[in-house]
Coordinates of C-alpha atoms and ligand atoms in Angstrom, one line a residue:
M1 CA 103.0 213.0 115.1
E2 CA 103.2 214.0 118.8
M3 CA 105.7 211.4 119.6
F4 CA 108.2 213.7 117.4
S5 CA 107.3 216.7 119.6
L6 CA 109.9 218.1 121.9
K7 CA 107.7 220.8 123.4
G8 CA 108.7 221.3 127.2
K9 CA 112.1 219.9 126.8
I10 CA 115.6 221.5 127.3
A11 CA 118.1 220.8 124.7
L12 CA 122.0 221.3 125.0
V13 CA 124.0 221.4 121.9
T14 CA 127.6 221.3 122.2
G15 CA 129.6 223.5 119.7
A16 CA 126.5 224.8 118.1
G17 CA 128.0 228.3 117.1
H18 CA 127.8 226.8 113.5
G19 CA 127.8 224.1 111.1
I20 CA 126.3 220.8 112.0
G21 CA 125.6 221.6 115.7
F22 CA 123.9 224.9 114.6
Y23 CA 121.1 223.0 112.5
M24 CA 120.8 220.2 115.0
A25 CA 119.7 222.9 117.4
K26 CA 117.6 224.7 114.9
A27 CA 115.8 221.3 114.1
L28 CA 115.1 220.7 117.9
A29 CA 114.0 224.2 118.4
D30 CA 111.3 223.7 115.4
A31 CA 110.0 220.5 117.2
G32 CA 109.5 222.7 120.3
A33 CA 112.5 222.5 122.5
T34 CA 114.2 225.0 124.5
I35 CA 117.8 225.6 122.9
V36 CA 121.0 226.0 125.2
F37 CA 124.4 225.9 123.8
N38 CA 127.9 226.4 124.1
T39 CA 131.1 227.1 121.9
S40 CA 134.8 227.8 123.6
R41 CA 134.9 231.4 122.4
K42 CA 132.7 234.3 123.4
E43 CA 132.6 235.7 119.7
S44 CA 131.1 232.4 118.4
V45 CA 128.6 232.5 121.0
D46 CA 127.6 236.0 120.4
T47 CA 127.4 235.5 116.8
A48 CA 125.4 232.4 117.0
I49 CA 122.7 233.9 119.5
L50 CA 122.1 236.5 116.7
E51 CA 121.7 234.1 113.9
F52 CA 119.5 232.0 116.1
K53 CA 117.6 235.2 116.6
K54 CA 117.0 235.5 113.2
L55 CA 115.3 232.3 112.9
G56 CA 113.2 233.1 115.9
I57 CA 114.9 231.0 118.3
D58 CA 115.8 232.6 121.7
A59 CA 118.8 230.2 122.4
I60 CA 120.8 230.2 125.4
G61 CA 124.6 230.7 125.0
Y62 CA 127.5 229.7 127.3
V63 CA 131.3 230.0 126.6
C64 CA 132.5 226.8 127.9
D65 CA 135.5 224.7 126.7
V66 CA 134.0 221.0 126.9
T67 CA 137.4 219.6 127.5
N68 CA 137.5 221.5 130.9
E69 CA 135.8 219.3 133.4
Q70 CA 135.3 222.1 136.0
A71 CA 133.9 224.5 133.5
V72 CA 131.5 221.8 132.1
L73 CA 130.2 221.3 135.5
E74 CA 129.8 224.9 136.4
M75 CA 127.9 225.6 133.1
V76 CA 125.6 222.5 133.8
N77 CA 124.8 223.5 137.0
K78 CA 124.1 227.0 136.0
I79 CA 121.6 225.6 133.1
E80 CA 119.8 223.5 136.1
N81 CA 119.4 226.6 138.3
E82 CA 118.3 229.1 135.7
I83 CA 116.5 227.0 132.9
G84 CA 116.1 223.4 134.2
V85 CA 117.4 219.9 133.9
I86 CA 118.8 219.0 130.4
D87 CA 116.6 216.7 128.8
I88 CA 118.6 216.2 125.6
L89 CA 122.4 216.4 125.4
V90 CA 123.8 216.5 121.9
N91 CA 127.7 216.0 122.1
N92 CA 128.5 217.8 118.7
A93 CA 131.6 219.8 119.5
G94 CA 134.5 218.6 117.8
I95 CA 137.7 219.1 115.8
I96 CA 140.0 217.3 113.2
K97 CA 143.6 217.6 112.6
R98 CA 144.7 216.2 109.1
I99 CA 148.4 215.1 109.7
P100 CA 150.0 212.0 108.3
M101 CA 150.3 209.9 111.5
C102 CA 154.2 209.5 111.7
D103 CA 154.3 213.6 111.5
M104 CA 151.6 214.1 114.2
E105 CA 152.9 215.3 117.5
V106 CA 151.3 213.4 120.4
S107 CA 150.1 216.4 121.8
E108 CA 148.0 216.9 118.4
F109 CA 146.7 213.4 118.5
T110 CA 145.6 213.7 122.2
K111 CA 144.1 217.3 121.6
V112 CA 141.7 215.6 119.1
L113 CA 141.0 212.9 121.4
D114 CA 140.3 215.4 124.1
V115 CA 137.7 217.4 122.3
D116 CA 136.0 214.5 120.1
L117 CA 136.1 211.6 122.9
V118 CA 137.0 212.7 126.4
A119 CA 134.5 215.7 126.5
P120 CA 131.5 213.8 125.3
F121 CA 132.5 211.6 128.2
I122 CA 132.7 215.0 130.6
M123 CA 129.3 216.0 129.1
A124 CA 127.4 212.9 129.5
K125 CA 128.7 212.3 133.1
A126 CA 127.8 215.9 134.3
V127 CA 124.2 215.5 132.8
I128 CA 123.2 211.9 133.5
P129 CA 122.5 212.3 137.6
S130 CA 119.9 214.8 136.8
M131 CA 118.4 212.8 134.0
I132 CA 118.2 209.8 136.4
K133 CA 116.3 211.9 138.9
K134 CA 114.0 213.2 136.3
G135 CA 113.4 210.0 135.1
G136 CA 115.1 209.7 131.9
G137 CA 116.7 211.7 128.8
K138 CA 118.1 211.4 125.4
I139 CA 122.0 211.6 124.7
I140 CA 123.0 212.0 121.0
N141 CA 126.8 211.8 120.3
V142 CA 127.8 213.0 116.8
C143 CA 130.0 210.3 115.5
S144 CA 131.4 210.3 111.8
M145 CA 131.9 207.8 109.1
M146 CA 135.4 207.7 110.8
S147 CA 133.6 205.8 113.5
E148 CA 133.8 202.9 110.9
L149 CA 136.6 203.7 108.3
G150 CA 139.9 205.2 108.4
R151 CA 141.9 207.4 105.5
E152 CA 145.1 209.0 105.4
T153 CA 145.9 212.0 107.7
V154 CA 143.1 211.4 110.2
S155 CA 144.4 208.7 112.7
A156 CA 143.3 211.1 115.7
Y157 CA 140.2 211.9 114.6
A158 CA 139.2 208.2 113.4
A159 CA 140.5 206.9 116.9
A160 CA 138.3 209.5 118.7
K161 CA 135.1 208.8 116.7
G162 CA 135.6 205.0 116.7
G163 CA 135.9 205.4 120.4
L164 CA 132.8 207.6 120.6
K165 CA 130.9 205.1 118.9
M166 CA 131.7 202.4 121.7
L167 CA 131.1 205.1 124.5
T168 CA 127.6 205.6 123.0
K169 CA 126.9 201.9 123.2
N170 CA 128.4 201.6 126.9
I171 CA 126.2 204.7 127.9
A172 CA 123.3 203.1 126.4
S173 CA 124.1 199.5 128.3
E174 CA 125.0 201.4 131.6
Y175 CA 122.1 203.8 131.8
G176 CA 119.2 202.3 129.6
E177 CA 117.4 201.0 133.0
Y178 CA 117.1 204.8 134.0
N179 CA 115.1 205.4 130.8
I180 CA 118.2 207.1 129.3
Q181 CA 118.7 206.4 125.4
C182 CA 122.1 207.2 124.2
N183 CA 122.5 206.9 120.3
G184 CA 124.9 208.4 117.9
I185 CA 124.5 210.2 114.5
G186 CA 127.1 209.6 111.8
P187 CA 127.1 212.2 109.3
G188 CA 128.7 211.4 106.1
Y189 CA 130.6 214.0 104.3
I190 CA 128.8 217.3 105.1
A191 CA 129.6 220.8 103.4
T192 CA 130.7 222.9 106.5
S193 CA 133.9 224.9 107.6
Q194 CA 135.4 221.8 108.8
T195 CA 135.5 219.9 105.3
A196 CA 135.8 223.4 103.5
P197 CA 139.6 222.5 103.0
L198 CA 138.5 219.3 100.9
R199 CA 136.0 221.1 98.6
E200 CA 138.4 224.1 97.8
V201 CA 138.0 225.1 94.1
Q202 CA 141.5 224.5 92.5
P203 CA 143.6 227.2 90.9
D204 CA 142.7 226.2 87.4
G205 CA 139.1 226.4 88.5
S206 CA 138.6 222.6 88.9
K207 CA 137.0 220.8 91.8
H208 CA 139.5 219.7 94.6
P209 CA 140.2 215.9 93.9
F210 CA 138.8 214.9 97.3
D211 CA 135.3 216.5 96.5
S212 CA 135.3 214.6 93.2
F213 CA 136.2 211.4 95.2
I214 CA 133.6 211.8 97.7
I215 CA 130.9 212.6 95.3
S216 CA 132.0 209.4 93.2
K217 CA 131.7 207.5 96.4
T218 CA 128.3 208.6 97.5
P219 CA 125.2 207.0 96.1
A220 CA 123.4 210.2 96.5
G221 CA 125.9 211.9 94.3
R222 CA 126.3 215.0 96.4
W223 CA 127.8 216.3 99.8
G224 CA 125.6 216.2 102.7
T225 CA 124.2 219.4 104.2
P226 CA 123.6 220.2 107.9
E227 CA 119.9 220.4 107.1
D228 CA 120.2 216.8 106.2
L229 CA 120.6 215.9 109.8
A230 CA 117.5 217.7 111.0
G231 CA 115.1 214.9 110.8
P232 CA 117.6 212.1 112.2
T233 CA 118.3 214.6 115.1
V234 CA 114.6 215.3 116.0
F235 CA 113.9 211.4 115.7
L236 CA 116.7 210.5 118.2
A237 CA 115.7 213.1 120.6
S238 CA 112.4 212.4 120.9
S239 CA 109.9 209.7 122.5
A240 CA 109.8 208.1 118.9
S241 CA 113.0 206.6 119.4
N242 CA 112.2 205.3 123.1
F243 CA 113.2 201.8 122.3
V244 CA 116.1 203.0 120.0
N245 CA 119.3 202.7 122.3
G246 CA 123.1 202.1 121.3
H247 CA 122.4 202.8 117.8
I248 CA 124.9 204.5 115.4
L249 CA 122.5 206.4 112.8
Y250 CA 124.5 207.1 109.6
V251 CA 123.1 210.0 107.7
D252 CA 125.9 209.5 104.8
G253 CA 124.0 209.5 101.2
G254 CA 124.7 205.5 101.3
I255 CA 128.5 206.0 101.2
L256 CA 129.0 203.5 103.9
A257 CA 126.8 200.8 101.9
Y258 CA 128.7 201.5 98.5
I259 CA 131.9 200.0 97.3
G260 CA 132.0 202.4 94.4
K261 CA 131.6 202.8 90.9
Q262 CA 134.1 200.8 88.5
P263 CA 136.7 203.3 86.9
K264 CA 135.7 204.0 83.4
Ligands
NAP301 P1 132.9 223.1 112.7 O1 132.1 223.8 111.6 O2 134.4 222.9 112.7 O3 132.2 223.3 114.2 C1 132.8 222.9 115.4 C2 131.9 223.5 116.5 O4 132.3 223.0 117.7 C3 132.2 224.9 116.4 O5 131.0 225.5 116.9 C4 133.3 225.2 117.5 O6 133.1 226.4 118.2 C5 133.1 223.8 118.7 N1 134.0 223.5 119.4 C6 135.4 223.2 118.9 N2 136.0 223.0 120.1 C7 135.3 223.1 121.3 C8 135.8 222.9 122.6 N3 136.6 222.7 123.1 N4 134.7 223.5 123.2 C9 133.4 223.9 122.9 N5 133.2 224.0 121.6 C10 134.1 223.7 120.6 O7 132.5 221.3 112.6 P2 131.3 220.8 111.9 O8 131.5 220.3 110.7 O9 130.0 221.5 112.3 O10 131.3 219.3 113.0 C11 130.5 219.3 114.0 C12 130.7 217.8 114.6 O11 130.4 216.9 113.7 C13 131.9 217.3 115.2 O12 132.1 216.4 116.1 C14 132.5 216.7 113.6 O13 133.8 215.6 114.0 C15 131.3 215.8 113.4 N6 131.2 215.4 111.9 C16 131.4 216.6 110.8 C17 131.4 216.0 109.6 C18 131.3 216.9 108.4 O14 131.5 216.3 107.3 N7 131.5 218.2 108.6 C19 130.9 214.6 109.5 C20 130.8 213.8 110.1 C21 131.0 214.2 111.7 P3 134.4 227.3 118.8 O15 135.6 226.8 117.8 O16 134.1 228.7 118.7 O17 134.5 226.8 120.1
GCO302 C1 137.8 214.1 106.3 C2 136.7 214.6 106.8 C3 135.7 213.7 107.3 C4 134.3 214.3 107.8 C5 133.4 213.4 108.5 C6 133.3 212.1 107.9 O1 139.0 214.7 106.4 O2 138.0 212.9 106.1 O3 136.8 215.7 107.5 O4 136.3 213.2 108.8 O5 134.5 215.4 108.5 O6 133.9 213.0 109.7 O7 132.0 211.5 108.4

């Protein structure tokens, strides 16, 4: 089981203020990693530091907008000087805008692309040189089912997450020879603040139609929880996956494999 240990490793998880990133960071800490994280707002960094502390995790938090390359370079430089070279990068920070494509402003489309696709490029570009000097590293990009499928109102998000799948494969291709493994995790529908609008209880007390739809389309018959991502995250961050590269590991309860039940 030593191959799953992250003792002595430094992990940077972007957007780990709450939700999926927070629990991915917790999983990495539980496996022995030192946790560094960022969000774009001081209040969410401060809150997360307290929440990590409640779990016995001394996470180091930075306020950094991942779309700002200068700020990212300064943050990575600060981490390398104060803590050490980043061994594991988790590109988790992400946003979604659910707007019918023809109603979406170009600025709204590019904002989603900036956070969900350009920022992982900026982050990877910032950490790879030191990973190469150190002899290797791990990059985990948080993709999505929308790396594979589309649906109404999520054109920008699907374009970004589809691009992130290919960026993952390209980083794997370009830097595999330096012992850097770059893989993706593709969560299915996970109960976080990002999907809360899709699970809102209706005025008559019934489930949101999308909530019922997702449960019917998921063989596991439930929404995922951020904790469901813990094991896959540790696997892709550890030496247990040293020959896994350019892979998108879907953690989706089987939804991508399932055509759906015939309506009664
Ligand atoms: P969330 O609850 O909205 O959390 C997003 C995190 O990203 C927050 O900590 C947010 O903090 C941070 N963030 C947003 N913009 C940022 C920026 N410019 N710079 C730095 N940090 C930023 O979302 P989630 O559901 O946990 O999703 C996390 C990731 O998983 C996203 O990439 C999402 O696309 C992906 N995903 C989610 C699901 C799902 O069903 N929930 C499924 C598949 C994939 P601040 O706002 O304070 O900066
Ligand atoms: C949506 C949801 C999805 C999930 C996730 C699925 O509006 O369809 O937000 O996009 O967040 O990405 O894997």
